[in-house]
Amino acid sequence: MVWQIPDYTPVRNITEPIITLEGHSKRVGILSWHPTARNVLLSAGGDNVIIVWNVGTGEVLLSLDDMHPDVIHSVCWNTNGSLLATTCKDKTLRIIDPRKGQVVAERARPHEGARPLRAVFTTDGKLLSTGFSRMSERQLALWDPNNFEEPVALQEMDTSNGVLLPFYDPDSSIVYLCGKGDSSIRYFEITEEPPFVHYLNTFSSKEPQRGMGFMPKRGLDVSKCEIARFYKLHERKCEPIVMTVPRKSDLFQDDLYPDTPGPEPALEADEWLSGQDADPVLISLRDGYVPPKHRELRVTKRNILDVRPPSGPRRSQSASDAPLSQHTLETLLEEIKALREQVQAQEQRITSLENMLCELVDGTD
């Protein structure tokens, strides 16, 4: 289910999703928005299938159902959304071209241990993977997809059962490793010079984390030199963890905040599906991030009346299934158009009333 979270404070409960996507036969465990194409969403389920959806129409764009023989552990887009990196219970790291439906590169057992793997793309197209050694030591490896024989760099850490979740920041080339059940976050810088992976520091707390979320760069407070914000899941609460760089100046720090991907897509879903690629549309954070207006997702199902009947000899038809006359069809289309305009007008009126009510509530406070 896909939900629209409004920019204003809602005055009534949001009880209905804007669209429900149905296609997996088992529960969905992974979701990932396409980095550059509008309304394109990837899902991976317990049925070992990856589906790419157009959320704006509710349609399945692609279904990759014969590439993974076992449970999919992680899926990640590359920077422009032309490739996917996946890890699977069969201990294989794959790079997939989803539009061609092909595995373009793969590496069996990038980590020798039996525990689950995770992988993310870096900005320059390399891959960061986390896993376990044969002796159950947790590892971070950097791979060049053009040469999967040996890792570019391999960093060994401690012995623990917690799977390491990598969160990669493309602006600073820092990867944050959050272990399930750990009470710490390690972070490393990825560079182009040996040894390529540099340990920076560890953030420690008292309580273990059950899961972790990562705020996009445009959601950070640039006035406080905030470079990362995590949302740590406890048993009964969600705790924000803020990471900042100490600076004496109050001025905007250009080195900390290069232009970063914004919310505007670079491509439409149909353009991406046809084979086009584009880098993310970047925005400056110099004055902080201000969400653009009118960001509501409009779901438009395909009009079945636009689908032409199959060509060929017509079968005999009874009066009940005789084709509609041109006049009747035009009348139906006019009625549908009028209903659509009426619904849109009511939506605008409801939104306007909600905004007025918010202003009244704020005024009384």
Coordinates of C-alpha atoms in Angstrom, one line a residue:
M1 CA 0.0 0.0 0.0
V2 CA 1.2 3.5 -0.9
W3 CA 0.2 6.4 1.4
Q4 CA 0.4 10.2 0.8
I5 CA 1.8 12.0 3.8
P6 CA 0.8 15.7 3.4
D7 CA 3.2 18.6 4.1
Y8 CA 0.7 20.2 6.4
T9 CA -0.5 18.7 9.7
P10 CA -3.5 16.6 8.9
V11 CA -6.6 17.3 11.0
R12 CA -8.2 13.9 10.4
N13 CA -6.8 10.4 10.3
I14 CA -5.4 9.1 7.1
T15 CA -7.2 5.8 6.8
E16 CA -7.0 5.0 3.1
P17 CA -3.9 4.4 0.9
I18 CA -3.9 6.2 -2.4
I19 CA -3.2 2.9 -4.2
T20 CA -2.7 -0.8 -3.4
L21 CA -0.3 -2.8 -5.5
E22 CA -1.0 -6.5 -5.8
G23 CA 1.4 -8.9 -7.4
H24 CA 3.5 -10.9 -5.0
S25 CA 2.3 -14.3 -3.7
K26 CA 4.2 -14.0 -0.4
R27 CA 4.9 -11.1 1.9
V28 CA 7.0 -8.1 0.7
G29 CA 10.2 -7.5 2.6
I30 CA 12.0 -4.9 0.5
L31 CA 10.9 -1.6 -1.1
S32 CA 13.0 1.0 -2.9
W33 CA 12.1 4.0 -5.0
H34 CA 13.9 4.6 -8.3
P35 CA 16.5 7.3 -7.8
T36 CA 15.6 9.3 -11.0
A37 CA 12.3 8.1 -12.6
R38 CA 8.9 9.4 -11.4
N39 CA 6.7 7.1 -9.4
V40 CA 8.8 4.0 -10.1
L41 CA 8.9 1.6 -7.1
L42 CA 10.7 -1.7 -6.7
S43 CA 9.5 -4.4 -4.4
A44 CA 11.0 -7.8 -3.5
G45 CA 9.0 -10.5 -1.7
G46 CA 9.3 -13.9 -0.1
D47 CA 8.4 -15.4 -3.4
N48 CA 11.9 -14.6 -4.7
V49 CA 10.4 -12.2 -7.2
I50 CA 11.4 -8.5 -7.9
I51 CA 8.6 -6.3 -9.3
V52 CA 9.1 -2.8 -10.7
W53 CA 5.8 -0.8 -10.5
N54 CA 4.5 2.5 -12.0
V55 CA 2.8 3.8 -8.8
G56 CA 1.1 6.5 -10.9
T57 CA -0.9 4.0 -12.8
G58 CA -0.8 0.9 -10.6
E59 CA 0.8 -1.1 -13.3
V60 CA 3.6 -3.7 -13.2
L61 CA 6.4 -2.4 -15.4
L62 CA 8.8 -5.3 -15.0
S63 CA 8.8 -8.6 -13.2
L64 CA 12.1 -10.5 -12.5
D65 CA 10.9 -13.9 -11.4
D66 CA 13.6 -16.3 -12.5
M67 CA 16.9 -14.8 -11.3
H68 CA 16.9 -15.7 -7.6
P69 CA 16.6 -19.3 -6.5
D70 CA 16.1 -18.4 -2.8
V71 CA 15.1 -15.5 -0.5
I72 CA 16.4 -12.1 -1.5
H73 CA 18.2 -10.3 1.3
S74 CA 18.8 -6.9 -0.2
V75 CA 18.3 -4.8 -3.4
C76 CA 19.9 -1.5 -4.3
W77 CA 19.7 0.8 -7.3
N78 CA 22.8 2.4 -8.7
T79 CA 23.1 6.2 -9.0
N80 CA 21.0 6.7 -12.2
G81 CA 18.8 3.6 -11.7
S82 CA 20.1 1.6 -14.7
L83 CA 21.3 -1.3 -12.6
L84 CA 20.4 -3.3 -9.5
A85 CA 22.6 -5.0 -7.0
T86 CA 21.0 -7.9 -5.1
T87 CA 22.1 -10.4 -2.5
C88 CA 20.4 -13.7 -1.9
K89 CA 20.3 -16.6 0.5
D90 CA 22.3 -18.6 -2.1
K91 CA 25.3 -16.5 -1.2
T92 CA 25.6 -14.8 -4.6
L93 CA 26.0 -11.1 -5.2
R94 CA 24.4 -10.1 -8.5
I95 CA 24.3 -7.0 -10.7
I96 CA 21.1 -7.0 -12.8
D97 CA 20.0 -4.9 -15.8
P98 CA 16.2 -4.9 -14.9
R99 CA 15.0 -3.6 -18.3
K100 CA 16.9 -6.4 -20.2
G101 CA 16.1 -8.9 -17.5
Q102 CA 19.7 -10.1 -17.4
V103 CA 22.4 -10.7 -14.8
V104 CA 25.3 -8.7 -16.1
A105 CA 27.8 -9.7 -13.4
E106 CA 27.8 -11.9 -10.4
R107 CA 30.1 -13.1 -7.6
A108 CA 29.5 -16.3 -5.7
R109 CA 30.3 -16.2 -1.9
P110 CA 31.8 -12.7 -1.7
H111 CA 32.0 -13.4 2.0
E112 CA 32.7 -17.0 3.1
G113 CA 30.4 -17.0 6.2
A114 CA 26.9 -18.5 6.3
R115 CA 25.1 -15.3 7.6
P116 CA 23.1 -13.0 5.3
L117 CA 24.9 -10.5 3.0
R118 CA 24.0 -6.9 2.2
A119 CA 25.3 -4.7 -0.7
V120 CA 25.0 -1.0 -1.9
F121 CA 26.3 0.8 -4.9
T122 CA 28.8 3.7 -4.5
T123 CA 28.7 6.9 -6.6
D124 CA 31.4 5.7 -9.0
G125 CA 29.7 2.3 -9.6
K126 CA 31.6 0.1 -7.2
L127 CA 29.9 -2.1 -4.6
L128 CA 30.1 -2.2 -0.9
S129 CA 29.1 -5.5 0.7
T130 CA 28.8 -6.6 4.3
G131 CA 29.0 -10.2 5.4
F132 CA 30.9 -12.7 7.6
S133 CA 34.1 -14.6 7.3
R134 CA 34.4 -18.3 7.7
M135 CA 35.3 -17.7 11.4
S136 CA 32.2 -15.5 11.8
E137 CA 34.1 -12.2 11.8
R138 CA 32.0 -9.4 10.3
Q139 CA 33.4 -7.9 7.2
L140 CA 33.1 -4.8 4.9
A141 CA 34.3 -5.3 1.3
L142 CA 34.6 -3.0 -1.7
W143 CA 34.2 -4.5 -5.1
D144 CA 34.8 -3.4 -8.7
P145 CA 32.0 -5.0 -10.8
N146 CA 34.5 -5.2 -13.8
N147 CA 36.7 -7.5 -11.8
F148 CA 34.8 -9.6 -9.3
E149 CA 37.7 -12.0 -8.6
E150 CA 39.1 -10.2 -5.6
P151 CA 37.8 -7.3 -3.5
V152 CA 39.4 -3.9 -3.9
A153 CA 39.5 -3.7 -0.1
L154 CA 38.5 -5.9 2.8
Q155 CA 38.0 -4.6 6.3
E156 CA 37.5 -7.1 9.1
M157 CA 35.8 -6.0 12.4
D158 CA 34.5 -8.1 15.3
T159 CA 32.9 -11.4 15.9
S160 CA 29.1 -11.0 16.3
N161 CA 25.9 -12.5 14.9
G162 CA 24.3 -9.2 14.1
V163 CA 23.9 -8.6 10.3
L164 CA 25.6 -5.3 9.3
L165 CA 23.2 -2.9 7.5
P166 CA 25.2 -0.5 5.3
F167 CA 23.9 3.1 4.8
Y168 CA 25.9 5.0 2.1
D169 CA 26.0 8.8 1.8
P170 CA 27.1 9.6 -1.8
D171 CA 27.8 13.3 -1.0
S172 CA 30.5 12.5 1.6
S173 CA 31.4 9.0 0.4
I174 CA 30.9 7.7 4.0
V175 CA 29.3 4.4 4.7
Y176 CA 27.6 3.8 8.1
L177 CA 27.4 0.3 9.4
C178 CA 24.6 -0.5 11.8
G179 CA 24.5 -4.0 13.2
K180 CA 21.2 -5.6 14.3
G181 CA 21.3 -6.0 18.0
D182 CA 24.4 -3.7 18.3
S183 CA 24.5 -0.6 20.4
S184 CA 27.0 1.1 18.1
I185 CA 27.3 2.6 14.6
R186 CA 30.7 2.4 12.8
Y187 CA 31.5 4.7 9.9
F188 CA 34.1 4.5 7.1
E189 CA 35.2 6.8 4.3
I190 CA 35.5 5.4 0.8
T191 CA 38.3 7.0 -1.2
E192 CA 40.0 6.4 -4.6
E193 CA 43.4 5.9 -3.1
P194 CA 44.7 2.9 -1.2
P195 CA 43.6 1.5 1.2
F196 CA 40.3 2.7 -0.2
V197 CA 38.3 2.0 3.0
H198 CA 39.3 4.2 6.0
Y199 CA 37.9 3.7 9.4
L200 CA 36.7 7.0 10.9
N201 CA 35.0 6.4 14.2
T202 CA 32.3 4.6 16.2
F203 CA 29.1 6.0 17.8
S204 CA 28.1 4.1 20.9
S205 CA 25.0 4.1 23.0
K206 CA 23.6 1.9 25.8
E207 CA 20.6 0.2 24.2
P208 CA 20.8 -2.2 21.3
Q209 CA 19.1 -1.2 18.0
R210 CA 16.3 -3.4 16.5
G211 CA 16.4 -1.5 13.2
M212 CA 17.7 1.7 11.7
G213 CA 16.4 4.4 9.3
F214 CA 18.4 7.0 7.4
M215 CA 17.3 10.5 6.7
P216 CA 18.0 11.9 3.1
K217 CA 20.5 14.7 3.0
R218 CA 17.8 17.3 2.2
G219 CA 16.1 16.6 5.6
L220 CA 19.2 17.6 7.6
D221 CA 19.7 20.9 9.5
V222 CA 22.5 22.6 7.6
S223 CA 22.7 25.5 10.2
K224 CA 24.0 23.0 12.8
C225 CA 26.4 21.2 10.4
E226 CA 24.4 18.0 10.6
I227 CA 25.8 15.4 8.2
A228 CA 23.7 12.4 9.1
R229 CA 20.6 11.5 11.1
F230 CA 19.5 8.0 12.0
Y231 CA 16.2 6.8 13.4
K232 CA 17.0 4.0 15.9
L233 CA 14.2 1.5 16.5
H234 CA 13.8 0.4 20.1
E235 CA 11.2 -2.0 21.5
R236 CA 8.7 0.8 22.2
K237 CA 10.1 3.9 20.7
C238 CA 12.0 5.5 17.8
E239 CA 15.1 7.6 18.8
P240 CA 16.7 10.1 16.4
I241 CA 20.5 10.0 16.4
V242 CA 22.2 13.2 15.0
M243 CA 25.7 13.3 13.8
T244 CA 27.3 16.8 13.3
V245 CA 30.7 18.2 12.3
P246 CA 32.0 20.8 14.8
R247 CA 32.6 24.1 13.0
K248 CA 33.1 27.5 14.6
S249 CA 31.7 29.5 11.8
D250 CA 27.9 30.0 11.4
L251 CA 28.3 30.3 7.6
F252 CA 27.1 27.7 5.2
Q253 CA 29.7 24.9 4.9
D254 CA 30.2 24.2 1.1
D255 CA 32.5 21.2 1.7
L256 CA 29.9 19.5 3.9
Y257 CA 27.0 20.1 1.6
P258 CA 27.6 19.7 -2.1
D259 CA 24.6 19.8 -4.3
T260 CA 22.5 16.7 -3.5
P261 CA 19.6 14.8 -5.2
G262 CA 16.3 16.6 -4.8
P263 CA 12.7 15.3 -5.0
E264 CA 12.2 16.2 -8.7
P265 CA 12.5 13.2 -11.1
A266 CA 14.8 13.4 -14.1
L267 CA 12.6 11.0 -16.2
E268 CA 9.1 9.8 -16.5
A269 CA 8.4 6.1 -15.9
D270 CA 7.7 5.4 -19.6
E271 CA 11.0 7.1 -20.6
W272 CA 13.0 5.0 -18.2
L273 CA 11.2 1.8 -19.3
S274 CA 12.0 2.6 -23.0
G275 CA 15.8 2.6 -22.2
Q276 CA 16.6 6.2 -21.2
D277 CA 18.9 7.0 -18.3
A278 CA 19.5 10.3 -16.5
D279 CA 21.4 11.4 -13.4
P280 CA 19.5 12.7 -10.4
V281 CA 18.4 16.3 -10.5
L282 CA 20.6 18.1 -7.9
I283 CA 19.6 20.9 -5.5
S284 CA 21.6 23.3 -3.3
L285 CA 21.1 23.2 0.5
R286 CA 22.5 26.7 1.0
D287 CA 19.2 28.1 2.2
G288 CA 17.9 24.9 3.6
Y289 CA 15.4 22.6 1.9
V290 CA 11.9 23.9 1.1
P291 CA 9.5 21.3 -0.2
P292 CA 7.9 22.2 -3.5
K293 CA 4.2 22.8 -3.6
H294 CA 1.7 20.5 -5.2
R295 CA 3.6 17.3 -4.6
E296 CA 0.5 15.2 -4.3
L297 CA 0.7 11.9 -6.2
R298 CA -2.0 11.6 -8.8
V299 CA -2.9 8.0 -9.5
T300 CA -4.4 7.6 -13.0
K301 CA -5.5 4.1 -13.9
R302 CA -5.3 3.3 -17.6
N303 CA -8.6 3.9 -19.4
I304 CA -9.9 0.6 -20.7
L305 CA -11.9 2.4 -23.4
D306 CA -8.5 3.4 -24.9
V307 CA -7.7 -0.3 -25.6
R308 CA -8.7 -1.2 -29.1
P309 CA -10.5 -4.5 -29.7
P310 CA -8.4 -7.3 -31.4
S311 CA -8.6 -7.3 -35.2
G312 CA -10.0 -10.2 -37.1
P313 CA -13.4 -11.6 -38.0
R314 CA -16.1 -10.7 -35.6
R315 CA -18.1 -13.4 -33.9
S316 CA -21.9 -13.3 -33.9
Q317 CA -23.1 -11.0 -31.1
S318 CA -26.2 -11.0 -29.1
A319 CA -28.1 -7.8 -28.2
S320 CA -26.5 -7.9 -24.7
D321 CA -22.9 -7.7 -25.9
A322 CA -23.4 -5.6 -29.0
P323 CA -20.8 -2.9 -29.5
L324 CA -21.6 0.6 -28.1
S325 CA -22.8 3.1 -30.6
Q326 CA -20.5 6.1 -31.2
H327 CA -23.1 8.4 -29.6
T328 CA -23.4 6.2 -26.5
L329 CA -19.6 6.0 -26.2
E330 CA -19.2 9.8 -26.4
T331 CA -22.0 10.3 -23.8
L332 CA -20.2 7.9 -21.4
L333 CA -16.9 9.7 -21.9
E334 CA -18.5 13.1 -21.3
E335 CA -20.1 11.8 -18.1
I336 CA -16.7 10.3 -16.9
K337 CA -15.0 13.6 -17.6
A338 CA -17.6 15.5 -15.7
L339 CA -17.3 13.2 -12.7
R340 CA -13.5 13.4 -12.7
E341 CA -13.7 17.2 -12.7
Q342 CA -16.2 17.1 -9.9
V343 CA -14.0 14.8 -7.8
Q344 CA -11.0 17.1 -8.4
A345 CA -13.0 20.2 -7.4
Q346 CA -14.1 18.4 -4.2
E347 CA -10.5 17.4 -3.4
Q348 CA -9.4 21.0 -3.8
R349 CA -12.2 22.3 -1.6
I350 CA -11.4 19.7 1.2
T351 CA -7.7 20.7 1.1
S352 CA -8.6 24.4 1.3
L353 CA -11.0 23.8 4.2
E354 CA -8.3 21.7 6.0
N355 CA -5.7 24.5 5.5
M356 CA -8.2 27.1 6.9
L357 CA -8.9 24.8 9.9
C358 CA -5.2 24.4 10.5
E359 CA -4.7 28.3 10.5
L360 CA -7.6 28.6 12.9
V361 CA -6.1 26.0 15.2
D362 CA -2.7 27.7 15.1
G363 CA -4.3 31.0 15.8
T364 CA -6.1 29.8 18.9
D365 CA -2.9 28.2 20.2

